[in-house]
mmCIF file of C-alpha atoms in Angstrom:
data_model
loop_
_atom_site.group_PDB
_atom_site.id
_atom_site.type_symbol
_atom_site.label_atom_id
_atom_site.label_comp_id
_atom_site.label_asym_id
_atom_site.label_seq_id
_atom_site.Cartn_x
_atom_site.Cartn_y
_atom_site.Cartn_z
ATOM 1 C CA UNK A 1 -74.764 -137.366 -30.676
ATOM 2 C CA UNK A 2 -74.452 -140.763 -32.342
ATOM 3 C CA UNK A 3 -74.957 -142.609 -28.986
ATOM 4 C CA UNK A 4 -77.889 -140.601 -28.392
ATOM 5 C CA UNK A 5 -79.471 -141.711 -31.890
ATOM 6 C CA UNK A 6 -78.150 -145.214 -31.260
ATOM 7 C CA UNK A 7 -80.055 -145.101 -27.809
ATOM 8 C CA UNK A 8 -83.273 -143.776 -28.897
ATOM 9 C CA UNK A 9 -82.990 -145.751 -31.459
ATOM 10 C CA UNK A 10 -82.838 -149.210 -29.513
ATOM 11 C CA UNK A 11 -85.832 -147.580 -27.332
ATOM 12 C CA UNK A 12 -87.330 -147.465 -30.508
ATOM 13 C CA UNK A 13 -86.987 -150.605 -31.661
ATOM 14 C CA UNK A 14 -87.766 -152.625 -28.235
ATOM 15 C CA UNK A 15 -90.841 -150.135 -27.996
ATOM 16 C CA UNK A 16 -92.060 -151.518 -31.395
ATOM 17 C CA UNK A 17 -91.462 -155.161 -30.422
ATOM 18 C CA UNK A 18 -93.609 -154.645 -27.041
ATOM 19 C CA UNK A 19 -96.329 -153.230 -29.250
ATOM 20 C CA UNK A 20 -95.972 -155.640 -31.553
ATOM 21 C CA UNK A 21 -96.362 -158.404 -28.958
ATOM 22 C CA UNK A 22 -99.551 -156.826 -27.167
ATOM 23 C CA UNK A 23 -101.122 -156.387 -30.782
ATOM 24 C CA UNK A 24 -100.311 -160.031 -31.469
ATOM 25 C CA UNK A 25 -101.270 -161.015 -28.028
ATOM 26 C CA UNK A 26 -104.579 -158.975 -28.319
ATOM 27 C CA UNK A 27 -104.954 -160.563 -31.839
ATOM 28 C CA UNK A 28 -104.835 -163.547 -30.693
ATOM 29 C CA UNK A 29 -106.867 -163.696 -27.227
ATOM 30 C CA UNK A 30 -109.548 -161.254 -28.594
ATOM 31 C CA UNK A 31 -111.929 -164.316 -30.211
ATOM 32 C CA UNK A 32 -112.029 -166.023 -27.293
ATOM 33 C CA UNK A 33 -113.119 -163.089 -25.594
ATOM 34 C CA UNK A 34 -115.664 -162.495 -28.011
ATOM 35 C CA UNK A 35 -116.758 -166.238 -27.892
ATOM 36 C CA UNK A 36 -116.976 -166.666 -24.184
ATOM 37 C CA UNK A 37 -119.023 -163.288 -24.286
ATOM 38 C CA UNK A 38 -121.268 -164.708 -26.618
ATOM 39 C CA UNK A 39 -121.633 -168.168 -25.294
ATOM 40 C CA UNK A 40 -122.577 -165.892 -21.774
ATOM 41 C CA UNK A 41 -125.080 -164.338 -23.487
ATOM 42 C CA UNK A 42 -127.052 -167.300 -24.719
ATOM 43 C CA UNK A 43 -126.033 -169.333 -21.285
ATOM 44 C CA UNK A 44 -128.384 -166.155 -19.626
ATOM 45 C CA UNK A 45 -130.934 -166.005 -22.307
ATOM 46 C CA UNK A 46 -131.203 -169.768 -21.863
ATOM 47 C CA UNK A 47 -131.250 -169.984 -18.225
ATOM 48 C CA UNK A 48 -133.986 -167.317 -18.271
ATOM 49 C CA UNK A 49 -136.261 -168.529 -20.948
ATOM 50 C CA UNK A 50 -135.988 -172.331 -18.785
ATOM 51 C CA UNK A 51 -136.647 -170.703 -15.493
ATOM 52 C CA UNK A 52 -139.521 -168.889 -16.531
ATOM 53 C CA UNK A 53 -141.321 -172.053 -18.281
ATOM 54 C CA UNK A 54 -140.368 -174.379 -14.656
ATOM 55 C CA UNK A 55 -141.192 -170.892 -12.318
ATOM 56 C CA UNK A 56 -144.814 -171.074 -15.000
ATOM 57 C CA UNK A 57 -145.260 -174.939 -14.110
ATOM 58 C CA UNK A 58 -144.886 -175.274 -10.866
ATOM 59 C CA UNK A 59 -147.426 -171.930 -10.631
ATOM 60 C CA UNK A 60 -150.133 -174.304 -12.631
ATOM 61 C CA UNK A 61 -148.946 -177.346 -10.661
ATOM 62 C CA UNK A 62 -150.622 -175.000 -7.899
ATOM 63 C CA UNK A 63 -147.797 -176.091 -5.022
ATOM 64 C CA UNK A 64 -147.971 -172.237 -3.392
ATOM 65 C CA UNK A 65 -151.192 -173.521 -2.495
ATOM 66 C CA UNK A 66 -150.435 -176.645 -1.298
ATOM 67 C CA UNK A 67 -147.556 -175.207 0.955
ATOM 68 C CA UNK A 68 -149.759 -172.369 2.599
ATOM 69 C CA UNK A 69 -152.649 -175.258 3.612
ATOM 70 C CA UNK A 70 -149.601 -176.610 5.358
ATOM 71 C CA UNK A 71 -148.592 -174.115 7.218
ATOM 72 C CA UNK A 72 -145.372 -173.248 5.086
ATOM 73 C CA UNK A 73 -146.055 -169.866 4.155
ATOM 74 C CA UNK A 74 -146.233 -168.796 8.029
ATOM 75 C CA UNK A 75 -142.571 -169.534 8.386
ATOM 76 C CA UNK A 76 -141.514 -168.202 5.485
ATOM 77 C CA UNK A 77 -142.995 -165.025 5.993
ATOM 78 C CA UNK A 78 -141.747 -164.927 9.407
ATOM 79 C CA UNK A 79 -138.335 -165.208 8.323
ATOM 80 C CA UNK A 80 -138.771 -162.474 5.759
ATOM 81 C CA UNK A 81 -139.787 -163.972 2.424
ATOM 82 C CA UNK A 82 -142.490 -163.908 0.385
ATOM 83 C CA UNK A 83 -143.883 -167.548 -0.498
ATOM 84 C CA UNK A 84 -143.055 -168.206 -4.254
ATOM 85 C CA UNK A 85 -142.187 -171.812 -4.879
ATOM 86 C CA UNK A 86 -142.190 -171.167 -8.862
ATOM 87 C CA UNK A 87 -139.965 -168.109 -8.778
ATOM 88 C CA UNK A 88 -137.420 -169.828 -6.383
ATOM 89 C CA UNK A 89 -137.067 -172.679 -8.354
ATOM 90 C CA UNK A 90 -137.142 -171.378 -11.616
ATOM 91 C CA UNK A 91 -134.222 -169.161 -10.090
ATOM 92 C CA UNK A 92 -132.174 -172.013 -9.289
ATOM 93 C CA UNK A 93 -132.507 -173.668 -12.435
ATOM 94 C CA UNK A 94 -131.602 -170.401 -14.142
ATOM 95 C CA UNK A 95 -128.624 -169.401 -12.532
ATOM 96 C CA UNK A 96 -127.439 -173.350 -12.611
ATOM 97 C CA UNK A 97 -127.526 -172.797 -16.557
ATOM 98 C CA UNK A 98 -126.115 -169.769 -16.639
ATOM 99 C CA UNK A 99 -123.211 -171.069 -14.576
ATOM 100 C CA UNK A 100 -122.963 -173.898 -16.760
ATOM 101 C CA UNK A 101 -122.211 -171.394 -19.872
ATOM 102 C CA UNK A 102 -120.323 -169.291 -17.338
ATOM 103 C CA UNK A 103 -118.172 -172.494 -16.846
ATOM 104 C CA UNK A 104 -117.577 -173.198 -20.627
ATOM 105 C CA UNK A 105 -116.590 -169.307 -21.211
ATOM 106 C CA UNK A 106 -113.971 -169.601 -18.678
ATOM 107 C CA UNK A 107 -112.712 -172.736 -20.511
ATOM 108 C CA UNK A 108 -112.571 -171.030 -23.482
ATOM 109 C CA UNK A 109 -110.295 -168.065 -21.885
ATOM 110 C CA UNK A 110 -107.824 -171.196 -19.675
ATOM 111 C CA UNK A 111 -108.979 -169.710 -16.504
ATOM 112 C CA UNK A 112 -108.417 -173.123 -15.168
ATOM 113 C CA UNK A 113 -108.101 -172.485 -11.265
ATOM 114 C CA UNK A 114 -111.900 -170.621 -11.334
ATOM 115 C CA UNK A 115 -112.967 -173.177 -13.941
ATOM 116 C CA UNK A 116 -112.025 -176.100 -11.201
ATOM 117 C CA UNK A 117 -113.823 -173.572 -8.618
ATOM 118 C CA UNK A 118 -116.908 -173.119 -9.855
ATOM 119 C CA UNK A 119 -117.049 -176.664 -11.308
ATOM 120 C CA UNK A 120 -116.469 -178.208 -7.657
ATOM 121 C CA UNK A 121 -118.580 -175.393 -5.582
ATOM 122 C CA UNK A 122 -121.609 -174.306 -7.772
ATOM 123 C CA UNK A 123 -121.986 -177.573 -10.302
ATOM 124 C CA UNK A 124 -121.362 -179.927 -7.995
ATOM 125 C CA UNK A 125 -123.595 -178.713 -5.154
ATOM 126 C CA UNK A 126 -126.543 -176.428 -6.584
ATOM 127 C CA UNK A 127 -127.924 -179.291 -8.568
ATOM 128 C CA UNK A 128 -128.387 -181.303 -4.421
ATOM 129 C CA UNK A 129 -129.684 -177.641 -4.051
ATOM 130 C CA UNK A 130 -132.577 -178.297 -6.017
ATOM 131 C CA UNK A 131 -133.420 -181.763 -5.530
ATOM 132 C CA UNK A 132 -133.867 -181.433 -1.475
ATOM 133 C CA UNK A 133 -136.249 -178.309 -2.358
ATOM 134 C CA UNK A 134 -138.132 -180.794 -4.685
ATOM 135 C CA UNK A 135 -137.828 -183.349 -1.713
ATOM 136 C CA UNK A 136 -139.464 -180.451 0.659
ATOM 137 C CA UNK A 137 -142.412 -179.426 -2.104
ATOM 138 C CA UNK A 138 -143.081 -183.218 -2.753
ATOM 139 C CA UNK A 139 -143.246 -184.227 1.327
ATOM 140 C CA UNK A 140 -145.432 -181.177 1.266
ATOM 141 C CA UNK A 141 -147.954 -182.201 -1.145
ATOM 142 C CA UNK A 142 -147.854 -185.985 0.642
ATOM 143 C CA UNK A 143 -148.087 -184.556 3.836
ATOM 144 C CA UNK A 144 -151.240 -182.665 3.374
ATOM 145 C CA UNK A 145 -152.871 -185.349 1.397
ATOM 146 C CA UNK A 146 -151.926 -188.069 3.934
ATOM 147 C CA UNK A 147 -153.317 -185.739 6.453
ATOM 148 C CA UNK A 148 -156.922 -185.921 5.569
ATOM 149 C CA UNK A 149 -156.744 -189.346 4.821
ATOM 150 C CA UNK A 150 -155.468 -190.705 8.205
ATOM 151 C CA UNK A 151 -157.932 -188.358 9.557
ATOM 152 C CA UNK A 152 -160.642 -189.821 7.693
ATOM 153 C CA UNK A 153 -160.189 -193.019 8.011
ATOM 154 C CA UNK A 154 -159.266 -193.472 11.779
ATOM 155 C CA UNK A 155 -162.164 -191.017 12.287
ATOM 156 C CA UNK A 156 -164.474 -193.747 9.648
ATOM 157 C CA UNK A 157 -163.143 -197.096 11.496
ATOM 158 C CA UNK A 158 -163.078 -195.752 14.773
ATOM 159 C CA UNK A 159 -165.335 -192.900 14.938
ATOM 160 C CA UNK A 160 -162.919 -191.561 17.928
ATOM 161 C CA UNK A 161 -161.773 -188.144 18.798
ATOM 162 C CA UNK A 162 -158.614 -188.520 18.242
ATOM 163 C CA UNK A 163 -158.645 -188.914 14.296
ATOM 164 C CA UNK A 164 -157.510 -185.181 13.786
ATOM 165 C CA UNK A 165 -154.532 -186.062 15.923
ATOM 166 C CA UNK A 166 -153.513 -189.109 14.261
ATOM 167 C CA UNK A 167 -153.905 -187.319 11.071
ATOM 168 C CA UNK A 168 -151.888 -184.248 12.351
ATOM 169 C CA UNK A 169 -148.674 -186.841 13.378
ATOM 170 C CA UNK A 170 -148.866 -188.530 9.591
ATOM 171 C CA UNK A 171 -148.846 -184.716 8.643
ATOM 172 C CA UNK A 172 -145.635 -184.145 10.626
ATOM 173 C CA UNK A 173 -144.001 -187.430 10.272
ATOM 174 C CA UNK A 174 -143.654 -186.673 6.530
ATOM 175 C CA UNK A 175 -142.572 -183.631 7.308
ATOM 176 C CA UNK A 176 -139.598 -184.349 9.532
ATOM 177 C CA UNK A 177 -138.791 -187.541 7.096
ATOM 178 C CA UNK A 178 -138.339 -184.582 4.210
ATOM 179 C CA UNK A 179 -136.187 -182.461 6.034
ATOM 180 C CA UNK A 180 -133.664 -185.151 7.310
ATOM 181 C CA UNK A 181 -133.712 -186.876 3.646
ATOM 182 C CA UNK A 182 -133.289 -183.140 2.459
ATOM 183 C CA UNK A 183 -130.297 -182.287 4.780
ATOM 184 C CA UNK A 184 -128.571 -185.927 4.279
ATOM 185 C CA UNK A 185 -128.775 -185.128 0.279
ATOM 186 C CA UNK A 186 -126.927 -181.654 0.893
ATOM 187 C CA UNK A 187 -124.778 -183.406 3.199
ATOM 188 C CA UNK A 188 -125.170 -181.524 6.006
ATOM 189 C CA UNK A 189 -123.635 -183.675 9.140
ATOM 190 C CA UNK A 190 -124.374 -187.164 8.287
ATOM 191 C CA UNK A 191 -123.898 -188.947 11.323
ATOM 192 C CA UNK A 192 -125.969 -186.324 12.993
ATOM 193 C CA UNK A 193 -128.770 -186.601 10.577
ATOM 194 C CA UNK A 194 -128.512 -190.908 10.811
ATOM 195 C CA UNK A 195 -128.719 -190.439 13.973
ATOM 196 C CA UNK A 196 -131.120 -188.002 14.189
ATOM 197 C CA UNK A 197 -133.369 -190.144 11.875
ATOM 198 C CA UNK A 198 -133.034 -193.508 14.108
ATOM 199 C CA UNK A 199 -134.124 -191.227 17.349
ATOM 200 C CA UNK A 200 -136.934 -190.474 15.792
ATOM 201 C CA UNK A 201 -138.358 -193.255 14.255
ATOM 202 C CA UNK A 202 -138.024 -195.154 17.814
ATOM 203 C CA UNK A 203 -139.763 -191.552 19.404
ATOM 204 C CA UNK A 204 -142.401 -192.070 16.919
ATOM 205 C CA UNK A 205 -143.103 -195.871 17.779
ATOM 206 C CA UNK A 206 -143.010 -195.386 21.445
ATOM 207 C CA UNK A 207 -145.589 -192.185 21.097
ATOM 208 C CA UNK A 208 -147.875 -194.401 18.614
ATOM 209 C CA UNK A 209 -147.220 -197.552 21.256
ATOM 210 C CA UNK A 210 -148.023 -195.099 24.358
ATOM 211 C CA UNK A 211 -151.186 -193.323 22.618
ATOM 212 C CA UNK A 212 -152.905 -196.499 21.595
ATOM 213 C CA UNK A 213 -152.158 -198.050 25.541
ATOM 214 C CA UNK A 214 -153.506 -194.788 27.082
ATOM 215 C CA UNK A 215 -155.683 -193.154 24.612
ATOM 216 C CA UNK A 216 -157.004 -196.306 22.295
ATOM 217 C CA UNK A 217 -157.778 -198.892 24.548
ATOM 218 C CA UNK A 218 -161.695 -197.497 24.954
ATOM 219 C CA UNK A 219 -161.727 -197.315 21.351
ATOM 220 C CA UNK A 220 -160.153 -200.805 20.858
ATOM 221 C CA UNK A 221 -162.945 -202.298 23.687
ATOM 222 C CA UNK A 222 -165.907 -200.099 21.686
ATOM 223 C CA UNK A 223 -164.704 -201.757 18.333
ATOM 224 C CA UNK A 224 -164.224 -205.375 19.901
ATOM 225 C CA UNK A 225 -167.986 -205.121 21.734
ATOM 226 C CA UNK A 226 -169.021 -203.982 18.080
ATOM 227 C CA UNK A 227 -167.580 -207.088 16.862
ATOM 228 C CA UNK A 228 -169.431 -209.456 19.187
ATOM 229 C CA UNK A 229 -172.712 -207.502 18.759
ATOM 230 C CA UNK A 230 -172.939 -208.187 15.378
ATOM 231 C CA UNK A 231 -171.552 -211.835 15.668
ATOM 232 C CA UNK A 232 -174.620 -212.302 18.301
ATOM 233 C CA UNK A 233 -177.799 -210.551 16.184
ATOM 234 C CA UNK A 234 -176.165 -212.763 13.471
ATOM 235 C CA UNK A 235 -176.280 -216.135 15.786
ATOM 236 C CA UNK A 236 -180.056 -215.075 16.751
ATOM 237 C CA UNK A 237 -181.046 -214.642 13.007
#
C-alpha cells in the first residue's frame, strides 16, 4: 500500500514538474508569438496599402496602354492572362513586404533555418523580379516611341518605302535588348545570354549592312541626284 502511494506519488510529482515546464515554456514563448503575429499583420496591411498606391500609378502612368499598342497584350492573352501591368506589380511589391515582415516574425520566434530560406530565395531574388519587369515596361514604352520616330524620320529624309520597316526593326531591337538585359539581371544562363546578345548585335549589323546594299542604294542615288540638283539651280542663280 505504501509503495503504491509512494509511486503515485512520484507520478505526481514528475506530472507537476512537466506541467510546470510547458506553463513556463508557454509563458515564456507566448509574446513572441503574439509579436510576430502582430508584426504579420501590419507587414500585410503595409504591403497592401503600398501595392495598391504603385498598382494606382502605374494605371495613371497609362503603361496597359502602351503595352497593348505594342503588341504585348496578344501574348499575354494567349498564354492565359489578362493584361494588368498595375495589378502585377503592385502584387510583387506587396508580397515582397509582406515577406519582409514575414522574415522579421520568424526572427522573433529563432526559426533560423526558414529565416536563412526565405532570406536567400524570396529577398534575395524577388526584388531582380521586379526590376527586369520594370526593364520590360520601360523597353516597352521606348520601343513604341522609337518606333514612330525612326519611321518618321527615314520616311521625312528619304521619303522611301521602307520607313515602316526601319521603324518596325528599332521597335524590335529594343525589344530583344530588354529581354536579354531582363534575363541576365535574373541570372538566367549568363554565358548563353552574352552570347546570345553578341549574335545578335552582329545579325543586326549585317541585316542593316545587307538592307541598305540591296534595298537603299536607289534611295541613296535619289538623295545624292537631289544633292547635285540643288547645288546646280544654285550655280545658275
Amino acid at each position: 500500500m505504501n509503495e503504491t502511494a509512494n509511486t503515485i506519488g512520484v507520478l505526481g510529482s514528475q506530472l507537476g514538474d512537466s506541467f510546470q515546464n510547458i506553463g513556463s515554456g508557454v509563458g515564456e514563448y507566448l509574446p513572441k508569438i503574439i509579436i510576430a503575429i502582430l508584426i504579420l499583420v501590419v507587414g500585410w496591411v503595409v504591403g497592401a496599402v503600398v501595392g495598391k498606391l504603385i498598382a494606382k500609378i502605374i494605371e495613371a502612368l497609362k503603361v496597359d496602354q502602351v503595352l497593348q499598342s505594342a503588341g504585348a497584350e496578344d501574348v499575354v492573352t494567349r498564354a492565359g492572362f489578362k493584361l494588368d501591368s498595375g495589378a502585377f506589380i503592385g502584387g510583387l511589391v506587396k508580397w515582397f513586404i509582406i515577406v519582409v515582415f514575414l522574415v522579421a516574425s520568424f526572427d522573433i520566434l529563432g526559426l533560423v533555418e526558414v529565416n536563412k530560406f526565405m532570406g536567400d530565395v524570396v529577398l534575395n531574388y524577388l526584388p531582380n523580379v521586379i526590376v527586369a519587369v520594370l526593364i520590360l515596361i520601360i523597353a516597352a514604352v521606348i520601343a513604341d516611341s522609337l518606333k514612330k520616330i525612326v519611321a518618321g524620320g527615314a520616311k521625312a529624309a528619304t521619303g522611301v518605302g521602307s520607313a515602316h520597316l526601319i521603324g518596325v526593326v528599332a521597335h524590335w531591337s529594343v525589344w530583344i535588348f530588354a529581354i536579354i538585359i531582363a534575363f541576365a539581371h535574373l541570372g538566367v544562363a549568363p554565358d548563353f545570354m552574352l552570347t546570345l546578345f553578341t549574335g545578335f548585335v552582329a545579325m543586326l549589323a549585317l541585316a542593316g549592312g545587307l538592307a541598305f546594299g540591296l534595298g537603299g542604294k536607289d534611295a541613296a542615288a535619289e538623295f545624292i541626284a537631289k544633292i547635285k540638283s540643288d547645288v546646280s539651280s544654285h550655280r545658275k542663280s
